[in-house]
PDB file of C-alpha atoms in Angstrom:
ATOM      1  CA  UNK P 394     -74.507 -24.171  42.212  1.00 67.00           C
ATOM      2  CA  UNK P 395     -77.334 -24.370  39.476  1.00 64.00           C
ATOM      3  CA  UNK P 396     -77.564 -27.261  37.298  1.00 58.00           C
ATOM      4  CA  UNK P 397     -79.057 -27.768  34.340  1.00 56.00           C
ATOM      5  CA  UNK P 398     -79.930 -30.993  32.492  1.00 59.00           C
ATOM      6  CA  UNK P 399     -81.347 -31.468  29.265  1.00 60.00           C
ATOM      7  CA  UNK P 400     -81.442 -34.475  26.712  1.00 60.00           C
ATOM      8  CA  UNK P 401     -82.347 -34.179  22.910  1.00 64.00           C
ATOM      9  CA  UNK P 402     -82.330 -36.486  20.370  1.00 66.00           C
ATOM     10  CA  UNK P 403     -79.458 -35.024  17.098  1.00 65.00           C
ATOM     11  CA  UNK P 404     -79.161 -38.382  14.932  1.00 68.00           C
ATOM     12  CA  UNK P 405     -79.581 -42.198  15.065  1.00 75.00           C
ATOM     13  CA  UNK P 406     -76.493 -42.608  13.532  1.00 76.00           C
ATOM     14  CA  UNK P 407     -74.714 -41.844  16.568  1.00 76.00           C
ATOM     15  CA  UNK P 408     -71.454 -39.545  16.790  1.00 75.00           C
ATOM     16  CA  UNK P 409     -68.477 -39.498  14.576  1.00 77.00           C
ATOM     17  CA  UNK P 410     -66.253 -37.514  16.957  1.00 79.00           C
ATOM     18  CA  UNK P 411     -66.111 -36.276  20.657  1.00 82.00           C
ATOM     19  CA  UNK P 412     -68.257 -33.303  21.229  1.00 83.00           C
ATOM     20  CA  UNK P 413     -66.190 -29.803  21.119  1.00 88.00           C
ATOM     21  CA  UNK P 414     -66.885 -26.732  22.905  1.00 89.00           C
ATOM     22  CA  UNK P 415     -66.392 -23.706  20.941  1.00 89.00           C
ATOM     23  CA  UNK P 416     -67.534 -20.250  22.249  1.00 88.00           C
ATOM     24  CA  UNK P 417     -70.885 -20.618  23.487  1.00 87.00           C
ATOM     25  CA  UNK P 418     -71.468 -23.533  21.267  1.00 88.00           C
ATOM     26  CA  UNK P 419     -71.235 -27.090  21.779  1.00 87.00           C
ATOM     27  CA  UNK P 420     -70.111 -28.778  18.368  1.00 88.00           C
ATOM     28  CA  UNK P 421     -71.116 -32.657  17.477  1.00 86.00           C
ATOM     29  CA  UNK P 422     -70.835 -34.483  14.359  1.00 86.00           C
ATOM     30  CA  UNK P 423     -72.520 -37.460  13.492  1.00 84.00           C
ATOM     31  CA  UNK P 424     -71.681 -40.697  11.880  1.00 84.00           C
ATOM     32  CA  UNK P 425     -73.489 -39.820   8.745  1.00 84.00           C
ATOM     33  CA  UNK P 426     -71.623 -36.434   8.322  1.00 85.00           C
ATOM     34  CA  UNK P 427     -74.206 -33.931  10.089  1.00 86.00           C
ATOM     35  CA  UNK P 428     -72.735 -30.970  12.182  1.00 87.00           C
ATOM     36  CA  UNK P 429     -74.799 -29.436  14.918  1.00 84.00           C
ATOM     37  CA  UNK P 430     -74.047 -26.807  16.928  1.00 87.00           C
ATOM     38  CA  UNK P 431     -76.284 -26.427  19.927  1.00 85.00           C
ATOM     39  CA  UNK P 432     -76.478 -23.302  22.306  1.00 84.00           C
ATOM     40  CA  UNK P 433     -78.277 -22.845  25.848  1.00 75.00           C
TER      41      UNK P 433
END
């Protein structure tokens, strides 16, 4: 089994919702009404 970790930095605002997986995509909002969608 192959992990991967990785940690970057979306928003200082800090998350409005949980974080949904969709596809390939993870899905975040944050607290000041940003969506990112972040891939491998």
């Amino acid at each position: 089994m192959v992990v991967f970790v990785a940690q970057q930095k979306l928003d200082s605002s800090g998350f409005q919702t949980e974080p949904v997986v969709a596809s390939d995509k993870l899905l975040i909002q944050s607290k000041d009404g940003e969506v990112y969608a972040i891939t491998r």
